[in-house]
mmCIF file of N, CA and C in Angstrom:
data_model
loop_
_atom_site.group_PDB
_atom_site.id
_atom_site.type_symbol
_atom_site.label_atom_id
_atom_site.label_comp_id
_atom_site.label_asym_id
_atom_site.label_seq_id
_atom_site.Cartn_x
_atom_site.Cartn_y
_atom_site.Cartn_z
ATOM 1 N N UNK A 1 121.208 101.649 102.939
ATOM 2 C CA UNK A 1 120.928 102.627 103.975
ATOM 3 C C UNK A 1 120.503 101.896 105.241
ATOM 4 N N UNK A 2 121.177 102.152 106.323
ATOM 5 C CA UNK A 2 120.839 101.534 107.607
ATOM 6 C C UNK A 2 120.015 102.517 108.438
ATOM 7 N N UNK A 3 118.960 102.009 109.025
ATOM 8 C CA UNK A 3 118.103 102.811 109.890
ATOM 9 C C UNK A 3 118.483 102.508 111.329
ATOM 10 N N UNK A 4 118.492 103.538 112.177
ATOM 11 C CA UNK A 4 118.926 103.342 113.557
ATOM 12 C C UNK A 4 117.774 103.283 114.554
ATOM 13 N N UNK A 5 116.604 103.825 114.185
ATOM 14 C CA UNK A 5 115.453 103.818 115.087
ATOM 15 C C UNK A 5 114.194 103.546 114.271
ATOM 16 N N UNK A 6 113.627 102.366 114.491
ATOM 17 C CA UNK A 6 112.495 101.893 113.705
ATOM 18 C C UNK A 6 111.226 101.939 114.543
ATOM 19 N N UNK A 7 110.153 102.456 113.945
ATOM 20 C CA UNK A 7 108.838 102.478 114.578
ATOM 21 C C UNK A 7 107.947 101.473 113.856
ATOM 22 N N UNK A 8 107.326 100.565 114.602
ATOM 23 C CA UNK A 8 106.361 99.636 114.006
ATOM 24 C C UNK A 8 105.007 99.853 114.661
ATOM 25 N N UNK A 9 103.981 100.021 113.813
ATOM 26 C CA UNK A 9 102.607 100.145 114.293
ATOM 27 C C UNK A 9 102.060 98.736 114.475
ATOM 28 N N UNK A 10 101.523 98.456 115.661
ATOM 29 C CA UNK A 10 101.135 97.088 116.002
ATOM 30 C C UNK A 10 99.751 97.052 116.623
ATOM 31 N N UNK A 11 98.853 96.237 116.021
ATOM 32 C CA UNK A 11 97.517 96.066 116.598
ATOM 33 C C UNK A 11 97.177 94.606 116.873
ATOM 34 N N UNK A 12 98.135 93.711 116.675
ATOM 35 C CA UNK A 12 97.916 92.298 116.929
ATOM 36 C C UNK A 12 97.353 91.534 115.748
ATOM 37 N N UNK A 13 96.982 92.215 114.666
ATOM 38 C CA UNK A 13 96.469 91.534 113.480
ATOM 39 C C UNK A 13 97.590 90.751 112.807
ATOM 40 N N UNK A 14 97.215 89.905 111.862
ATOM 41 C CA UNK A 14 98.205 89.080 111.159
ATOM 42 C C UNK A 14 99.261 89.937 110.465
ATOM 43 N N UNK A 15 98.816 90.982 109.758
ATOM 44 C CA UNK A 15 99.789 91.802 109.034
ATOM 45 C C UNK A 15 100.616 92.692 109.961
ATOM 46 N N UNK A 16 100.047 93.131 111.067
ATOM 47 C CA UNK A 16 100.867 93.920 111.991
ATOM 48 C C UNK A 16 101.854 93.016 112.722
ATOM 49 N N UNK A 17 101.492 91.744 112.913
ATOM 50 C CA UNK A 17 102.428 90.775 113.496
ATOM 51 C C UNK A 17 103.580 90.522 112.525
ATOM 52 N N UNK A 18 103.264 90.423 111.224
ATOM 53 C CA UNK A 18 104.320 90.302 110.219
ATOM 54 C C UNK A 18 105.203 91.548 110.221
ATOM 55 N N UNK A 19 104.593 92.711 110.381
ATOM 56 C CA UNK A 19 105.359 93.956 110.439
ATOM 57 C C UNK A 19 106.284 93.951 111.653
ATOM 58 N N UNK A 20 105.774 93.501 112.802
ATOM 59 C CA UNK A 20 106.589 93.423 114.008
ATOM 60 C C UNK A 20 107.743 92.447 113.813
ATOM 61 N N UNK A 21 107.474 91.287 113.235
ATOM 62 C CA UNK A 21 108.537 90.303 113.009
ATOM 63 C C UNK A 21 109.593 90.832 112.040
ATOM 64 N N UNK A 22 109.163 91.554 111.027
ATOM 65 C CA UNK A 22 110.098 92.175 110.087
ATOM 66 C C UNK A 22 110.965 93.199 110.810
ATOM 67 N N UNK A 23 110.338 94.009 111.647
ATOM 68 C CA UNK A 23 111.066 95.032 112.398
ATOM 69 C C UNK A 23 112.043 94.405 113.381
ATOM 70 N N UNK A 24 111.602 93.356 114.070
ATOM 71 C CA UNK A 24 112.486 92.665 115.010
ATOM 72 C C UNK A 24 113.716 92.115 114.302
ATOM 73 N N UNK A 25 113.512 91.459 113.169
ATOM 74 C CA UNK A 25 114.629 90.885 112.417
ATOM 75 C C UNK A 25 115.584 91.985 111.949
ATOM 76 N N UNK A 26 115.024 93.074 111.425
ATOM 77 C CA UNK A 26 115.863 94.176 110.954
ATOM 78 C C UNK A 26 116.680 94.766 112.103
ATOM 79 N N UNK A 27 116.023 95.037 113.218
ATOM 80 C CA UNK A 27 116.693 95.677 114.356
ATOM 81 C C UNK A 27 117.765 94.779 114.957
ATOM 82 N N UNK A 28 117.505 93.494 115.021
ATOM 83 C CA UNK A 28 118.530 92.567 115.540
ATOM 84 C C UNK A 28 119.738 92.516 114.606
ATOM 85 N N UNK A 29 119.473 92.461 113.311
ATOM 86 C CA UNK A 29 120.550 92.358 112.335
ATOM 87 C C UNK A 29 121.374 93.639 112.239
ATOM 88 N N UNK A 30 120.727 94.773 112.435
ATOM 89 C CA UNK A 30 121.389 96.065 112.252
ATOM 90 C C UNK A 30 121.633 96.824 113.547
ATOM 91 N N UNK A 31 121.386 96.179 114.683
ATOM 92 C CA UNK A 31 121.578 96.792 115.996
ATOM 93 C C UNK A 31 120.864 98.144 116.097
ATOM 94 N N UNK A 32 119.614 98.158 115.632
ATOM 95 C CA UNK A 32 118.804 99.375 115.664
ATOM 96 C C UNK A 32 117.837 99.312 116.843
ATOM 97 N N UNK A 33 117.387 100.473 117.280
ATOM 98 C CA UNK A 33 116.371 100.549 118.330
ATOM 99 C C UNK A 33 115.005 100.323 117.701
ATOM 100 N N UNK A 34 114.093 99.757 118.482
ATOM 101 C CA UNK A 34 112.741 99.496 118.001
ATOM 102 C C UNK A 34 111.723 100.133 118.931
ATOM 103 N N UNK A 35 110.785 100.833 118.338
ATOM 104 C CA UNK A 35 109.641 101.396 119.065
ATOM 105 C C UNK A 35 108.405 100.687 118.532
ATOM 106 N N UNK A 36 107.678 99.988 119.395
ATOM 107 C CA UNK A 36 106.436 99.329 119.001
ATOM 108 C C UNK A 36 105.291 100.186 119.529
ATOM 109 N N UNK A 37 104.453 100.661 118.625
ATOM 110 C CA UNK A 37 103.382 101.592 118.978
ATOM 111 C C UNK A 37 102.017 100.972 118.726
ATOM 112 N N UNK A 38 101.162 101.046 119.728
ATOM 113 C CA UNK A 38 99.759 100.642 119.590
ATOM 114 C C UNK A 38 98.919 101.865 119.925
ATOM 115 N N UNK A 39 97.976 102.177 119.054
ATOM 116 C CA UNK A 39 97.123 103.350 119.258
ATOM 117 C C UNK A 39 95.690 102.904 119.496
ATOM 118 N N UNK A 40 95.124 103.372 120.592
ATOM 119 C CA UNK A 40 93.731 103.114 120.936
ATOM 120 C C UNK A 40 92.948 104.362 120.591
ATOM 121 N N UNK A 41 91.863 104.171 119.846
ATOM 122 C CA UNK A 41 91.071 105.311 119.393
ATOM 123 C C UNK A 41 89.649 105.188 119.922
ATOM 124 N N UNK A 42 89.322 105.983 120.934
ATOM 125 C CA UNK A 42 87.975 105.995 121.494
ATOM 126 C C UNK A 42 87.191 107.135 120.854
ATOM 127 N N UNK A 43 86.620 106.863 119.699
ATOM 128 C CA UNK A 43 85.867 107.885 118.980
ATOM 129 C C UNK A 43 84.452 107.999 119.526
ATOM 130 N N UNK A 44 83.923 109.210 119.483
ATOM 131 C CA UNK A 44 82.506 109.406 119.751
ATOM 132 C C UNK A 44 81.753 109.070 118.464
ATOM 133 N N UNK A 45 80.526 108.616 118.601
ATOM 134 C CA UNK A 45 79.725 108.253 117.444
ATOM 135 C C UNK A 45 78.562 109.218 117.303
ATOM 136 N N UNK A 46 78.197 109.510 116.065
ATOM 137 C CA UNK A 46 77.038 110.347 115.792
ATOM 138 C C UNK A 46 75.905 109.418 115.367
ATOM 139 N N UNK A 47 74.802 109.486 116.104
ATOM 140 C CA UNK A 47 73.617 108.703 115.792
ATOM 141 C C UNK A 47 72.488 109.699 115.590
ATOM 142 N N UNK A 48 72.080 109.877 114.348
ATOM 143 C CA UNK A 48 71.087 110.907 114.045
ATOM 144 C C UNK A 48 71.703 112.263 114.324
ATOM 145 N N UNK A 49 71.124 112.959 115.271
ATOM 146 C CA UNK A 49 71.654 114.267 115.654
ATOM 147 C C UNK A 49 72.365 114.227 117.002
ATOM 148 N N UNK A 50 72.462 113.040 117.573
ATOM 149 C CA UNK A 50 73.066 112.905 118.903
ATOM 150 C C UNK A 50 74.509 112.420 118.805
ATOM 151 N N UNK A 51 75.342 112.907 119.703
ATOM 152 C CA UNK A 51 76.728 112.453 119.828
ATOM 153 C C UNK A 51 76.774 111.466 120.984
ATOM 154 N N UNK A 52 77.240 110.249 120.696
ATOM 155 C CA UNK A 52 77.280 109.190 121.703
ATOM 156 C C UNK A 52 78.727 108.910 122.064
ATOM 157 N N UNK A 53 79.045 108.997 123.347
ATOM 158 C CA UNK A 53 80.409 108.737 123.819
ATOM 159 C C UNK A 53 80.665 107.234 123.856
ATOM 160 N N UNK A 54 81.927 106.868 123.683
ATOM 161 C CA UNK A 54 82.341 105.474 123.768
ATOM 162 C C UNK A 54 82.102 105.003 125.194
ATOM 163 N N UNK A 55 81.389 103.885 125.416
ATOM 164 C CA UNK A 55 81.071 103.434 126.782
ATOM 165 C C UNK A 55 82.332 103.173 127.617
ATOM 166 N N UNK A 56 82.344 103.670 128.836
ATOM 167 C CA UNK A 56 83.495 103.547 129.724
ATOM 168 C C UNK A 56 83.888 102.095 129.986
ATOM 169 N N UNK A 57 82.945 101.184 130.250
ATOM 170 C CA UNK A 57 83.363 99.795 130.472
ATOM 171 C C UNK A 57 84.068 99.203 129.234
ATOM 172 N N UNK A 58 83.600 99.568 128.065
ATOM 173 C CA UNK A 58 84.232 99.085 126.841
ATOM 174 C C UNK A 58 85.618 99.714 126.672
ATOM 175 N N UNK A 59 85.766 100.983 127.046
ATOM 176 C CA UNK A 59 87.084 101.625 127.015
ATOM 177 C C UNK A 59 88.067 100.869 127.905
ATOM 178 N N UNK A 60 87.613 100.497 129.098
ATOM 179 C CA UNK A 60 88.464 99.772 130.046
ATOM 180 C C UNK A 60 88.886 98.429 129.466
ATOM 181 N N UNK A 61 87.942 97.716 128.851
ATOM 182 C CA UNK A 61 88.235 96.409 128.261
ATOM 183 C C UNK A 61 89.243 96.549 127.114
ATOM 184 N N UNK A 62 89.046 97.534 126.274
ATOM 185 C CA UNK A 62 89.955 97.753 125.144
ATOM 186 C C UNK A 62 91.337 98.135 125.657
ATOM 187 N N UNK A 63 91.398 98.986 126.670
ATOM 188 C CA UNK A 63 92.680 99.399 127.250
ATOM 189 C C UNK A 63 93.404 98.197 127.860
ATOM 190 N N UNK A 64 92.681 97.355 128.583
ATOM 191 C CA UNK A 64 93.281 96.150 129.181
ATOM 192 C C UNK A 64 93.819 95.211 128.105
ATOM 193 N N UNK A 65 93.037 95.003 127.034
ATOM 194 C CA UNK A 65 93.488 94.147 125.937
ATOM 195 C C UNK A 65 94.715 94.730 125.247
ATOM 196 N N UNK A 66 94.743 96.042 125.094
ATOM 197 C CA UNK A 66 95.893 96.702 124.477
ATOM 198 C C UNK A 66 97.148 96.505 125.325
ATOM 199 N N UNK A 67 97.005 96.605 126.634
ATOM 200 C CA UNK A 67 98.153 96.410 127.524
ATOM 201 C C UNK A 67 98.673 94.975 127.457
ATOM 202 N N UNK A 68 97.765 93.998 127.359
ATOM 203 C CA UNK A 68 98.178 92.599 127.219
ATOM 204 C C UNK A 68 98.896 92.381 125.888
ATOM 205 N N UNK A 69 98.371 92.976 124.844
ATOM 206 C CA UNK A 69 98.977 92.872 123.522
ATOM 207 C C UNK A 69 100.387 93.455 123.522
ATOM 208 N N UNK A 70 100.555 94.583 124.177
ATOM 209 C CA UNK A 70 101.869 95.232 124.210
ATOM 210 C C UNK A 70 102.850 94.448 125.079
ATOM 211 N N UNK A 71 102.357 93.780 126.097
ATOM 212 C CA UNK A 71 103.225 92.934 126.924
ATOM 213 C C UNK A 71 103.783 91.782 126.096
ATOM 214 N N UNK A 72 102.953 91.209 125.223
ATOM 215 C CA UNK A 72 103.424 90.145 124.333
ATOM 216 C C UNK A 72 104.491 90.676 123.377
ATOM 217 N N UNK A 73 104.261 91.861 122.835
ATOM 218 C CA UNK A 73 105.242 92.458 121.915
ATOM 219 C C UNK A 73 106.548 92.741 122.651
ATOM 220 N N UNK A 74 106.439 93.242 123.870
ATOM 221 C CA UNK A 74 107.630 93.560 124.658
ATOM 222 C C UNK A 74 108.457 92.305 124.954
ATOM 223 N N UNK A 75 107.784 91.195 125.190
ATOM 224 C CA UNK A 75 108.487 89.940 125.464
ATOM 225 C C UNK A 75 109.324 89.503 124.262
ATOM 226 N N UNK A 76 108.866 89.819 123.064
ATOM 227 C CA UNK A 76 109.605 89.466 121.846
ATOM 228 C C UNK A 76 110.815 90.368 121.617
ATOM 229 N N UNK A 77 110.870 91.492 122.295
ATOM 230 C CA UNK A 77 111.926 92.483 122.067
ATOM 231 C C UNK A 77 113.161 92.268 122.936
ATOM 232 N N UNK A 78 113.187 91.183 123.683
ATOM 233 C CA UNK A 78 114.321 90.913 124.564
ATOM 234 C C UNK A 78 115.623 90.946 123.773
ATOM 235 N N UNK A 79 116.607 91.636 124.323
ATOM 236 C CA UNK A 79 117.913 91.706 123.678
ATOM 237 C C UNK A 79 118.072 92.864 122.716
ATOM 238 N N UNK A 80 117.072 93.752 122.635
ATOM 239 C CA UNK A 80 117.178 94.946 121.782
ATOM 240 C C UNK A 80 117.342 96.173 122.671
ATOM 241 N N UNK A 81 118.573 96.595 122.925
ATOM 242 C CA UNK A 81 118.809 97.731 123.825
ATOM 243 C C UNK A 81 118.120 99.005 123.340
ATOM 244 N N UNK A 82 117.536 99.725 124.292
ATOM 245 C CA UNK A 82 116.911 101.010 123.986
ATOM 246 C C UNK A 82 115.554 100.890 123.327
ATOM 247 N N UNK A 83 115.069 99.684 123.147
ATOM 248 C CA UNK A 83 113.781 99.478 122.501
ATOM 249 C C UNK A 83 112.666 99.527 123.536
ATOM 250 N N UNK A 84 111.441 99.864 123.079
ATOM 251 C CA UNK A 84 110.330 99.976 124.021
ATOM 252 C C UNK A 84 108.996 99.842 123.308
ATOM 253 N N UNK A 85 107.955 99.608 124.099
ATOM 254 C CA UNK A 85 106.587 99.610 123.598
ATOM 255 C C UNK A 85 105.908 100.877 124.106
ATOM 256 N N UNK A 86 105.004 101.402 123.284
ATOM 257 C CA UNK A 86 104.306 102.631 123.632
ATOM 258 C C UNK A 86 102.836 102.452 123.305
ATOM 259 N N UNK A 87 101.986 102.841 124.225
ATOM 260 C CA UNK A 87 100.545 102.792 124.047
ATOM 261 C C UNK A 87 100.035 104.229 124.072
ATOM 262 N N UNK A 88 99.383 104.643 122.978
ATOM 263 C CA UNK A 88 98.860 106.006 122.888
ATOM 264 C C UNK A 88 97.379 105.959 122.569
ATOM 265 N N UNK A 89 96.707 107.076 122.837
ATOM 266 C CA UNK A 89 95.305 107.224 122.468
ATOM 267 C C UNK A 89 95.195 108.324 121.430
ATOM 268 N N UNK A 90 94.215 108.157 120.535
ATOM 269 C CA UNK A 90 93.971 109.189 119.540
ATOM 270 C C UNK A 90 93.766 108.597 118.157
ATOM 271 N N UNK A 91 93.841 109.448 117.179
ATOM 272 C CA UNK A 91 93.718 109.029 115.786
ATOM 273 C C UNK A 91 94.954 108.225 115.410
ATOM 274 N N UNK A 92 94.797 106.981 114.949
ATOM 275 C CA UNK A 92 95.965 106.136 114.697
ATOM 276 C C UNK A 92 97.002 106.741 113.744
ATOM 277 N N UNK A 93 96.577 107.215 112.602
ATOM 278 C CA UNK A 93 97.545 107.748 111.629
ATOM 279 C C UNK A 93 98.296 108.951 112.203
ATOM 280 N N UNK A 94 97.565 109.865 112.815
ATOM 281 C CA UNK A 94 98.204 111.045 113.401
ATOM 282 C C UNK A 94 99.156 110.650 114.525
ATOM 283 N N UNK A 95 98.736 109.699 115.362
ATOM 284 C CA UNK A 95 99.587 109.269 116.478
ATOM 285 C C UNK A 95 100.871 108.615 115.974
ATOM 286 N N UNK A 96 100.770 107.811 114.910
ATOM 287 C CA UNK A 96 101.959 107.176 114.345
ATOM 288 C C UNK A 96 102.924 108.229 113.819
ATOM 289 N N UNK A 97 102.414 109.171 113.047
ATOM 290 C CA UNK A 97 103.268 110.214 112.477
ATOM 291 C C UNK A 97 103.857 111.110 113.565
ATOM 292 N N UNK A 98 103.050 111.474 114.552
ATOM 293 C CA UNK A 98 103.538 112.309 115.656
ATOM 294 C C UNK A 98 104.620 111.579 116.447
ATOM 295 N N UNK A 99 104.386 110.300 116.734
ATOM 296 C CA UNK A 99 105.365 109.529 117.504
ATOM 297 C C UNK A 99 106.686 109.424 116.748
ATOM 298 N N UNK A 100 106.607 109.174 115.460
ATOM 299 C CA UNK A 100 107.830 109.060 114.648
ATOM 300 C C UNK A 100 108.625 110.360 114.699
ATOM 301 N N UNK A 101 107.935 111.473 114.589
ATOM 302 C CA UNK A 101 108.619 112.770 114.607
ATOM 303 C C UNK A 101 109.160 113.099 116.001
ATOM 304 N N UNK A 102 108.330 112.940 117.022
ATOM 305 C CA UNK A 102 108.733 113.275 118.392
ATOM 306 C C UNK A 102 109.916 112.446 118.879
ATOM 307 N N UNK A 103 110.032 111.211 118.383
ATOM 308 C CA UNK A 103 111.068 110.298 118.864
ATOM 309 C C UNK A 103 112.186 110.073 117.854
ATOM 310 N N UNK A 104 112.210 110.888 116.815
ATOM 311 C CA UNK A 104 113.264 110.876 115.794
ATOM 312 C C UNK A 104 113.490 109.494 115.203
ATOM 313 N N UNK A 105 112.385 108.815 114.887
ATOM 314 C CA UNK A 105 112.471 107.527 114.195
ATOM 315 C C UNK A 105 112.847 107.797 112.742
ATOM 316 N N UNK A 106 113.547 106.864 112.125
ATOM 317 C CA UNK A 106 113.935 107.082 110.727
ATOM 318 C C UNK A 106 113.338 106.055 109.770
ATOM 319 N N UNK A 107 112.463 105.180 110.275
ATOM 320 C CA UNK A 107 111.719 104.240 109.439
ATOM 321 C C UNK A 107 110.449 103.850 110.174
ATOM 322 N N UNK A 108 109.330 103.798 109.430
ATOM 323 C CA UNK A 108 108.063 103.307 109.961
ATOM 324 C C UNK A 108 107.740 102.018 109.226
ATOM 325 N N UNK A 109 107.373 100.977 109.985
ATOM 326 C CA UNK A 109 106.922 99.721 109.395
ATOM 327 C C UNK A 109 105.481 99.524 109.846
ATOM 328 N N UNK A 110 104.592 99.264 108.877
ATOM 329 C CA UNK A 110 103.164 99.163 109.174
ATOM 330 C C UNK A 110 102.536 98.095 108.288
ATOM 331 N N UNK A 111 101.563 97.367 108.829
ATOM 332 C CA UNK A 111 100.810 96.412 108.028
ATOM 333 C C UNK A 111 99.831 97.148 107.136
ATOM 334 N N UNK A 112 99.526 96.547 105.987
ATOM 335 C CA UNK A 112 98.625 97.224 105.055
ATOM 336 C C UNK A 112 97.171 97.196 105.511
ATOM 337 N N UNK A 113 96.824 96.238 106.341
ATOM 338 C CA UNK A 113 95.453 96.116 106.848
ATOM 339 C C UNK A 113 95.489 95.532 108.250
ATOM 340 N N UNK A 114 94.366 95.721 108.993
ATOM 341 C CA UNK A 114 94.297 95.207 110.358
ATOM 342 C C UNK A 114 93.207 94.184 110.522
ATOM 343 N N UNK A 115 92.614 94.126 111.710
ATOM 344 C CA UNK A 115 91.584 93.145 112.053
ATOM 345 C C UNK A 115 90.262 93.406 111.344
ATOM 346 N N UNK A 116 89.578 92.351 110.915
ATOM 347 C CA UNK A 116 88.192 92.383 110.466
ATOM 348 C C UNK A 116 87.902 93.296 109.294
ATOM 349 N N UNK A 117 86.695 93.205 108.756
ATOM 350 C CA UNK A 117 86.324 93.991 107.580
ATOM 351 C C UNK A 117 86.341 95.485 107.888
ATOM 352 N N UNK A 118 85.685 95.896 108.972
ATOM 353 C CA UNK A 118 85.652 97.320 109.309
ATOM 354 C C UNK A 118 87.044 97.817 109.683
ATOM 355 N N UNK A 119 87.743 97.063 110.541
ATOM 356 C CA UNK A 119 89.075 97.482 110.960
ATOM 357 C C UNK A 119 90.049 97.402 109.798
ATOM 358 N N UNK A 120 89.843 96.467 108.860
ATOM 359 C CA UNK A 120 90.698 96.412 107.681
ATOM 360 C C UNK A 120 90.559 97.696 106.889
ATOM 361 N N UNK A 121 89.309 98.131 106.725
ATOM 362 C CA UNK A 121 89.077 99.381 106.012
ATOM 363 C C UNK A 121 89.756 100.537 106.735
ATOM 364 N N UNK A 122 89.598 100.580 108.063
ATOM 365 C CA UNK A 122 90.174 101.675 108.832
ATOM 366 C C UNK A 122 91.701 101.633 108.803
ATOM 367 N N UNK A 123 92.288 100.441 109.003
ATOM 368 C CA UNK A 123 93.734 100.330 109.021
ATOM 369 C C UNK A 123 94.307 100.556 107.642
ATOM 370 N N UNK A 124 93.564 100.117 106.599
ATOM 371 C CA UNK A 124 94.013 100.393 105.241
ATOM 372 C C UNK A 124 94.124 101.886 105.025
ATOM 373 N N UNK A 125 93.145 102.628 105.519
ATOM 374 C CA UNK A 125 93.216 104.077 105.368
ATOM 375 C C UNK A 125 94.294 104.667 106.277
ATOM 376 N N UNK A 126 94.570 104.016 107.403
ATOM 377 C CA UNK A 126 95.653 104.474 108.279
ATOM 378 C C UNK A 126 96.989 104.311 107.579
ATOM 379 N N UNK A 127 97.247 103.122 107.034
ATOM 380 C CA UNK A 127 98.527 102.910 106.362
ATOM 381 C C UNK A 127 98.669 103.846 105.169
ATOM 382 N N UNK A 128 97.586 104.061 104.439
ATOM 383 C CA UNK A 128 97.633 104.976 103.306
ATOM 384 C C UNK A 128 97.956 106.396 103.769
ATOM 385 N N UNK A 129 97.316 106.839 104.836
ATOM 386 C CA UNK A 129 97.572 108.181 105.359
ATOM 387 C C UNK A 129 99.027 108.321 105.827
ATOM 388 N N UNK A 130 99.530 107.297 106.483
ATOM 389 C CA UNK A 130 100.918 107.343 106.954
ATOM 390 C C UNK A 130 101.874 107.434 105.769
ATOM 391 N N UNK A 131 101.654 106.605 104.752
ATOM 392 C CA UNK A 131 102.526 106.635 103.565
ATOM 393 C C UNK A 131 102.489 108.010 102.896
ATOM 394 N N UNK A 132 101.301 108.564 102.763
ATOM 395 C CA UNK A 132 101.159 109.834 102.051
ATOM 396 C C UNK A 132 101.705 111.029 102.826
ATOM 397 N N UNK A 133 101.755 110.939 104.150
ATOM 398 C CA UNK A 133 102.112 112.117 104.953
ATOM 399 C C UNK A 133 103.411 111.995 105.733
ATOM 400 N N UNK A 134 104.066 110.864 105.670
ATOM 401 C CA UNK A 134 105.301 110.672 106.427
ATOM 402 C C UNK A 134 106.466 111.418 105.795
ATOM 403 N N UNK A 135 107.312 111.961 106.651
ATOM 404 C CA UNK A 135 108.527 112.629 106.195
ATOM 405 C C UNK A 135 109.703 111.665 106.144
ATOM 406 N N UNK A 136 109.470 110.435 106.600
ATOM 407 C CA UNK A 136 110.523 109.411 106.616
ATOM 408 C C UNK A 136 110.037 108.195 105.826
ATOM 409 N N UNK A 137 110.933 107.289 105.446
ATOM 410 C CA UNK A 137 110.502 106.105 104.701
ATOM 411 C C UNK A 137 109.498 105.260 105.492
ATOM 412 N N UNK A 138 108.566 104.646 104.747
ATOM 413 C CA UNK A 138 107.544 103.774 105.329
ATOM 414 C C UNK A 138 107.595 102.446 104.577
ATOM 415 N N UNK A 139 107.699 101.365 105.309
ATOM 416 C CA UNK A 139 107.648 100.017 104.743
ATOM 417 C C UNK A 139 106.285 99.442 105.076
ATOM 418 N N UNK A 140 105.484 99.147 104.038
ATOM 419 C CA UNK A 140 104.156 98.582 104.224
ATOM 420 C C UNK A 140 104.241 97.078 103.990
ATOM 421 N N UNK A 141 103.810 96.308 104.965
ATOM 422 C CA UNK A 141 103.873 94.852 104.909
ATOM 423 C C UNK A 141 102.530 94.299 104.441
ATOM 424 N N UNK A 142 102.591 93.411 103.446
ATOM 425 C CA UNK A 142 101.366 92.765 102.928
ATOM 426 C C UNK A 142 101.396 91.297 103.256
#
């Protein structure tokens, strides 16, 4: 089965980089389009009974780093017609599934875990949520 439009979730971690490289190789070999998606999630935090907003300067720093990360991914996509990078905000799993549906992707490639212990836990739950709720095939890279 050949896929024509592949979505890869990318956060710059080792496993998401492997996922991106897998997607790049597949798309080059099969002349498929590639969508590289990075999701930034600015969650509010609950401390006791108070809701604390994500600090604006930190949001700016994270957004700038995300844009640099996506520029690196875009540079690797040279020669893949119709391919693009996309930066979204929101819940990562929901954003991945929504993007796949909205853009008629027919395969999702995602790393099984992301950066650090906390982010590994979060990304592990993201990949699990994507696998459990996707209407299209999902390739999880370990």
